[in-house]
Tab-separated table of C-alpha atoms and ligand atoms in Angstrom:
chain	number	residue	atom	x	y	z
A	1	MET	CA	21.505	-30.459	23.759
A	2	GLU	CA	22.198	-33.323	26.113
A	3	SER	CA	25.766	-33.747	27.159
A	4	ASP	CA	27.408	-36.917	28.260
A	5	ALA	CA	30.506	-36.273	30.292
A	6	HIS	CA	31.076	-39.941	31.110
A	7	PRO	CA	30.305	-41.912	27.982
A	8	VAL	CA	32.252	-44.946	29.143
A	9	GLU	CA	30.202	-45.235	32.330
A	10	SER	CA	26.764	-45.144	30.728
A	11	ARG	CA	25.045	-48.415	29.904
A	12	PRO	CA	25.077	-49.172	26.194
A	13	LEU	CA	21.785	-49.409	24.340
A	14	ASP	CA	20.049	-52.765	24.428
A	15	GLN	CA	17.405	-51.793	21.898
A	16	LEU	CA	17.897	-50.124	18.568
A	17	THR	CA	16.228	-50.014	15.175
A	18	ILE	CA	18.036	-48.604	12.169
A	19	THR	CA	15.785	-48.085	9.160
A	20	VAL	CA	16.948	-47.124	5.687
A	21	VAL	CA	14.592	-44.326	4.643
A	22	HIS	CA	16.308	-43.098	1.462
A	23	ASP	CA	18.614	-45.094	-0.774
A	24	ASN	CA	19.333	-45.732	-4.416
A	25	TYR	CA	19.041	-49.456	-3.689
A	26	PRO	CA	15.544	-50.892	-3.393
A	27	PHE	CA	14.674	-53.365	-0.660
A	28	ALA	CA	11.013	-53.455	0.317
A	29	ASP	CA	8.083	-53.041	-2.064
A	30	GLY	CA	6.259	-49.740	-2.109
A	31	PHE	CA	9.232	-47.487	-1.429
A	32	LYS	CA	10.740	-45.062	-3.887
A	33	THR	CA	14.438	-45.020	-4.603
A	34	ALA	CA	16.626	-42.078	-5.586
A	35	TRP	CA	20.353	-41.447	-5.518
A	36	GLY	CA	21.401	-40.726	-1.936
A	37	PHE	CA	21.211	-42.132	1.547
A	38	ALA	CA	19.388	-41.559	4.835
A	39	VAL	CA	18.728	-43.756	7.866
A	40	HIS	CA	16.504	-43.321	10.905
A	41	VAL	CA	17.829	-44.443	14.284
A	42	ALA	CA	15.308	-45.262	17.022
A	43	GLY	CA	15.980	-46.622	20.487
A	44	ALA	CA	18.432	-44.064	21.878
A	45	ARG	CA	17.423	-41.110	24.083
A	46	ARG	CA	16.795	-39.095	20.943
A	47	ASN	CA	15.306	-40.092	17.599
A	48	ILE	CA	17.972	-39.424	15.017
A	49	LEU	CA	17.984	-39.022	11.275
A	50	PHE	CA	21.382	-39.540	9.685
A	51	ASP	CA	21.405	-37.723	6.328
A	52	THR	CA	18.374	-36.781	4.262
A	53	GLY	CA	19.060	-38.280	0.823
A	54	SER	CA	18.714	-36.094	-2.262
A	55	ASP	CA	14.958	-35.694	-2.386
A	56	GLY	CA	12.921	-34.185	0.474
A	57	PRO	CA	9.424	-35.136	-0.759
A	58	LEU	CA	10.588	-38.700	-1.449
A	59	LEU	CA	12.175	-38.885	2.016
A	60	LEU	CA	8.936	-37.701	3.657
A	61	GLU	CA	6.896	-40.152	1.587
A	62	ASN	CA	9.105	-43.044	2.655
A	63	LEU	CA	8.998	-41.942	6.309
A	64	ASP	CA	5.214	-41.821	6.091
A	65	LYS	CA	5.072	-45.360	4.683
A	66	LEU	CA	7.290	-46.511	7.538
A	67	ARG	CA	5.047	-44.693	10.040
A	68	ILE	CA	7.992	-42.613	11.212
A	69	ASP	CA	6.759	-39.152	12.172
A	70	PRO	CA	9.277	-36.567	10.879
A	71	ALA	CA	8.152	-34.220	13.669
A	72	GLY	CA	9.380	-36.825	16.158
A	73	ILE	CA	12.968	-36.592	14.920
A	74	ASP	CA	15.048	-34.806	17.570
A	75	ALA	CA	18.392	-34.611	15.820
A	76	LEU	CA	19.495	-34.629	12.193
A	77	VAL	CA	23.129	-35.487	11.561
A	78	LEU	CA	24.344	-34.527	8.098
A	79	SER	CA	27.398	-36.561	7.152
A	80	HIS	CA	28.644	-34.149	4.489
A	81	VAL	CA	27.533	-31.361	2.202
A	82	HIS	CA	26.878	-33.324	-1.014
A	83	GLY	CA	23.371	-33.053	-2.405
A	84	ASP	CA	22.680	-36.788	-2.195
A	85	HIS	CA	22.954	-36.517	1.620
A	86	ALA	CA	21.866	-32.963	2.393
A	87	GLY	CA	19.444	-32.433	-0.516
A	88	GLY	CA	16.388	-33.424	1.536
A	89	LEU	CA	17.189	-30.882	4.271
A	90	THR	CA	14.628	-28.268	3.185
A	91	GLY	CA	11.883	-30.880	2.981
A	92	LEU	CA	12.698	-32.200	6.430
A	93	LEU	CA	12.820	-28.699	7.956
A	94	GLN	CA	9.368	-27.994	6.543
A	95	ALA	CA	8.042	-31.102	8.297
A	96	ASN	CA	10.078	-30.494	11.456
A	97	PRO	CA	11.340	-26.952	12.069
A	98	ARG	CA	12.413	-27.817	15.620
A	99	VAL	CA	15.023	-30.444	14.783
A	100	GLU	CA	18.620	-29.931	15.884
A	101	VAL	CA	20.999	-30.199	12.918
A	102	TYR	CA	24.558	-31.474	13.446
A	103	LEU	CA	26.623	-30.454	10.458
A	104	PRO	CA	30.342	-30.165	9.707
A	105	ALA	CA	31.472	-26.647	10.680
A	106	SER	CA	32.800	-26.251	7.133
A	107	PHE	CA	29.258	-26.222	5.685
A	108	PRO	CA	28.515	-23.003	3.772
A	109	ASP	CA	26.905	-20.209	5.820
A	110	ARG	CA	23.979	-20.283	3.398
A	111	ILE	CA	22.965	-23.765	4.645
A	112	LYS	CA	23.472	-22.866	8.322
A	113	GLU	CA	21.278	-19.792	7.757
A	114	LEU	CA	18.630	-21.881	6.021
A	115	VAL	CA	18.441	-24.115	9.096
A	116	ARG	CA	18.290	-21.184	11.538
A	117	ARG	CA	15.691	-19.319	9.476
A	118	ALA	CA	13.470	-22.411	9.601
A	119	GLY	CA	13.644	-22.173	13.400
A	120	ALA	CA	15.874	-25.230	13.839
A	121	GLY	CA	19.095	-25.441	15.801
A	122	VAL	CA	22.564	-25.694	14.300
A	123	VAL	CA	25.355	-27.641	15.973
A	124	GLU	CA	28.616	-27.049	14.140
A	125	VAL	CA	30.720	-30.177	14.381
A	126	ASP	CA	34.475	-30.196	14.384
A	127	GLY	CA	35.737	-32.817	16.847
A	128	PRO	CA	33.864	-35.827	18.220
A	129	GLN	CA	30.849	-35.090	20.395
A	130	PRO	CA	27.738	-36.816	21.713
A	131	VAL	CA	24.392	-36.443	19.976
A	132	CYS	CA	22.862	-38.120	23.018
A	133	GLU	CA	23.848	-40.841	25.444
A	134	ASN	CA	25.490	-43.698	23.486
A	135	VAL	CA	25.373	-41.893	20.137
A	136	TYR	CA	28.372	-39.886	18.945
A	137	THR	CA	29.591	-38.150	15.882
A	138	THR	CA	33.156	-39.137	15.078
A	139	GLY	CA	33.851	-35.495	14.381
A	140	VAL	CA	34.811	-34.293	10.949
A	141	LEU	CA	37.358	-36.343	9.034
A	142	GLY	CA	38.932	-35.832	5.624
A	143	ARG	CA	40.453	-32.917	3.790
A	144	ARG	CA	38.935	-32.716	0.330
A	145	VAL	CA	35.445	-33.661	1.494
A	146	GLN	CA	34.791	-33.120	5.185
A	147	GLU	CA	32.585	-35.842	6.568
A	148	GLN	CA	31.372	-37.200	9.900
A	149	ALA	CA	30.170	-40.710	10.736
A	150	LEU	CA	27.868	-41.825	13.532
A	151	ALA	CA	29.046	-44.218	16.257
A	152	ILE	CA	26.424	-45.972	18.396
A	153	ARG	CA	27.253	-47.957	21.538
A	154	THR	CA	25.032	-50.998	21.982
A	155	SER	CA	25.086	-53.948	24.371
A	156	ARG	CA	26.197	-56.136	21.444
A	157	GLY	CA	28.912	-53.843	20.158
A	158	LEU	CA	29.618	-50.666	18.262
A	159	ILE	CA	27.555	-49.672	15.233
A	160	VAL	CA	29.100	-47.317	12.670
A	161	LEU	CA	26.958	-45.466	10.120
A	162	THR	CA	28.599	-43.736	7.177
A	163	GLY	CA	27.204	-41.441	4.498
A	164	CYS	CA	29.627	-41.663	1.570
A	165	ALA	CA	32.864	-42.403	3.482
A	166	HIS	CA	34.854	-39.959	1.322
A	167	PRO	CA	37.686	-39.851	3.926
A	168	GLY	CA	37.928	-43.661	3.536
A	169	ILE	CA	35.729	-46.286	5.129
A	170	VAL	CA	38.606	-47.764	7.174
A	171	PRO	CA	39.699	-44.435	8.773
A	172	MET	CA	36.055	-43.684	9.569
A	173	VAL	CA	35.568	-47.062	11.283
A	174	ASP	CA	38.875	-46.578	13.120
A	175	ALA	CA	37.785	-43.130	14.346
A	176	ALA	CA	34.567	-44.637	15.736
A	177	ARG	CA	36.517	-47.460	17.408
A	178	HIS	CA	38.974	-45.102	19.037
A	179	LEU	CA	36.152	-42.878	20.231
A	180	CYS	CA	33.917	-45.574	21.725
A	181	GLY	CA	36.206	-48.565	22.195
A	182	GLY	CA	35.280	-52.148	21.421
A	183	ASP	CA	34.939	-54.049	18.176
A	184	PRO	CA	32.511	-52.819	15.535
A	185	LEU	CA	29.419	-55.001	15.444
A	186	LEU	CA	28.038	-53.477	12.232
A	187	VAL	CA	29.278	-51.015	9.625
A	188	MET	CA	26.456	-49.695	7.476
A	189	GLY	CA	26.109	-47.051	4.784
A	190	GLY	CA	28.021	-45.784	1.794
A	191	PHE	CA	31.547	-47.236	1.578
A	192	HIS	CA	32.506	-45.253	-1.532
A	193	LEU	CA	34.189	-48.102	-3.413
A	194	GLU	CA	32.504	-47.713	-6.803
A	195	TRP	CA	35.792	-47.070	-8.603
A	196	THR	CA	38.071	-48.989	-6.277
A	197	MET	CA	40.199	-51.843	-7.678
A	198	SER	CA	39.301	-55.239	-6.274
A	199	ALA	CA	42.742	-55.716	-4.702
A	200	LYS	CA	42.123	-52.613	-2.610
A	201	VAL	CA	38.617	-53.791	-1.722
A	202	GLU	CA	40.244	-57.009	-0.450
A	203	ARG	CA	42.644	-54.956	1.677
A	204	ILE	CA	39.691	-53.044	3.108
A	205	ILE	CA	37.913	-56.311	3.899
A	206	ALA	CA	41.096	-57.542	5.613
A	207	ALA	CA	41.254	-54.301	7.627
A	208	PHE	CA	37.604	-54.799	8.656
A	209	ARG	CA	38.453	-58.331	9.764
A	210	SER	CA	41.416	-57.201	11.863
A	211	SER	CA	39.267	-54.449	13.408
A	212	GLY	CA	36.792	-57.132	14.492
A	213	VAL	CA	33.903	-55.946	12.269
A	214	ARG	CA	31.206	-58.641	12.455
A	215	TYR	CA	28.415	-57.467	10.168
A	216	VAL	CA	28.508	-55.276	7.090
A	217	ALA	CA	25.765	-53.456	5.211
A	218	PRO	CA	27.377	-51.576	2.314
A	219	THR	CA	24.905	-49.631	0.215
A	220	HIS	CA	24.445	-46.324	-1.659
A	221	CYS	CA	27.874	-45.500	-3.203
A	222	SER	CA	29.601	-48.737	-2.168
A	223	GLY	CA	29.692	-50.006	-5.753
A	224	GLU	CA	28.093	-53.195	-7.017
A	225	LYS	CA	31.358	-55.107	-7.409
A	226	ALA	CA	32.513	-54.192	-3.913
A	227	ARG	CA	29.116	-55.136	-2.503
A	228	LEU	CA	29.398	-58.570	-4.091
A	229	ARG	CA	32.918	-58.947	-2.748
A	230	PHE	CA	31.763	-58.101	0.797
A	231	GLU	CA	28.888	-60.538	0.391
A	232	GLU	CA	31.286	-63.328	-0.641
A	233	ARG	CA	33.638	-62.652	2.244
A	234	PHE	CA	31.103	-62.014	5.015
A	235	GLY	CA	28.492	-64.576	3.944
A	236	PRO	CA	25.531	-64.516	6.343
A	237	ALA	CA	27.075	-61.501	8.129
A	238	PHE	CA	26.482	-59.411	4.990
A	239	PHE	CA	23.209	-57.487	4.943
A	240	SER	CA	21.707	-56.597	1.619
A	241	VAL	CA	20.044	-53.309	2.448
A	242	GLY	CA	18.045	-50.735	0.570
A	243	VAL	CA	15.171	-48.399	1.213
A	244	GLY	CA	12.645	-49.809	3.690
A	245	LYS	CA	15.094	-52.245	5.331
A	246	ALA	CA	15.202	-52.173	9.134
A	247	VAL	CA	18.030	-53.677	11.174
A	248	THR	CA	17.562	-54.315	14.894
A	249	LEU	CA	19.959	-55.602	17.533
A	250	ALA	CA	18.128	-58.944	17.364
A	251	ASP	CA	19.389	-59.272	13.757
A	252	LEU	CA	22.944	-58.895	15.016
A	253	ALA	CA	23.065	-61.880	17.372
B	1	ZN	ZN1	29.455	-37.489	-1.210
B	2	ZN	ZN1	26.715	-40.141	-1.397
């Protein structure tokens, strides 16, 4: 594992491509959808997969269509233990038994063993730590469901990726901000607002605004009503994402 003792001194990334490779929302033609979420991050020192979605074969099929070689993935970060994020793990390990898997330390031993038996590495995450230069896990947040988010330092600002955001999307964004500093350029992933009253969604949008969040890409478990609300409030800074969608720094001008 690479370590980064001086994260603040390293130059932030000036190139990055985040591609949605598994989602229950469609985006581009020719990709299959299924409940769950996974994104591929290219442009940092390591190629990173954040979550695996629920369905390994579907994940691998989508990666193939996107010409992303699963064997080229260096690190897999699993946000939390739920099957719609970790369900594709076995499929990915079959395609890439050398990947390094960052998972919350609270994961069951059975899953850690499954990873080790495949020949892959296990990194048990508790507090914040680098995955590589400019890419950090926030560390595990939440009590009921333990979950980590990914924070990426770019030349245009901080990017935060969330799986389901069970600990709350605002605390997860705040954890990334405190870890990396600077205003969030983009928050993307599951916001977990399916059952949230609209007044609370408005408060979350207000909290995003006061945190300086510029672009939003709520998907997966964000809830259709909340997605529409974010779209109304953020206008052109709202990204409608789904499987097959790629976001680059050039899109975040
Ligand atoms: Zn979940
Ligand atoms: Zn989920």
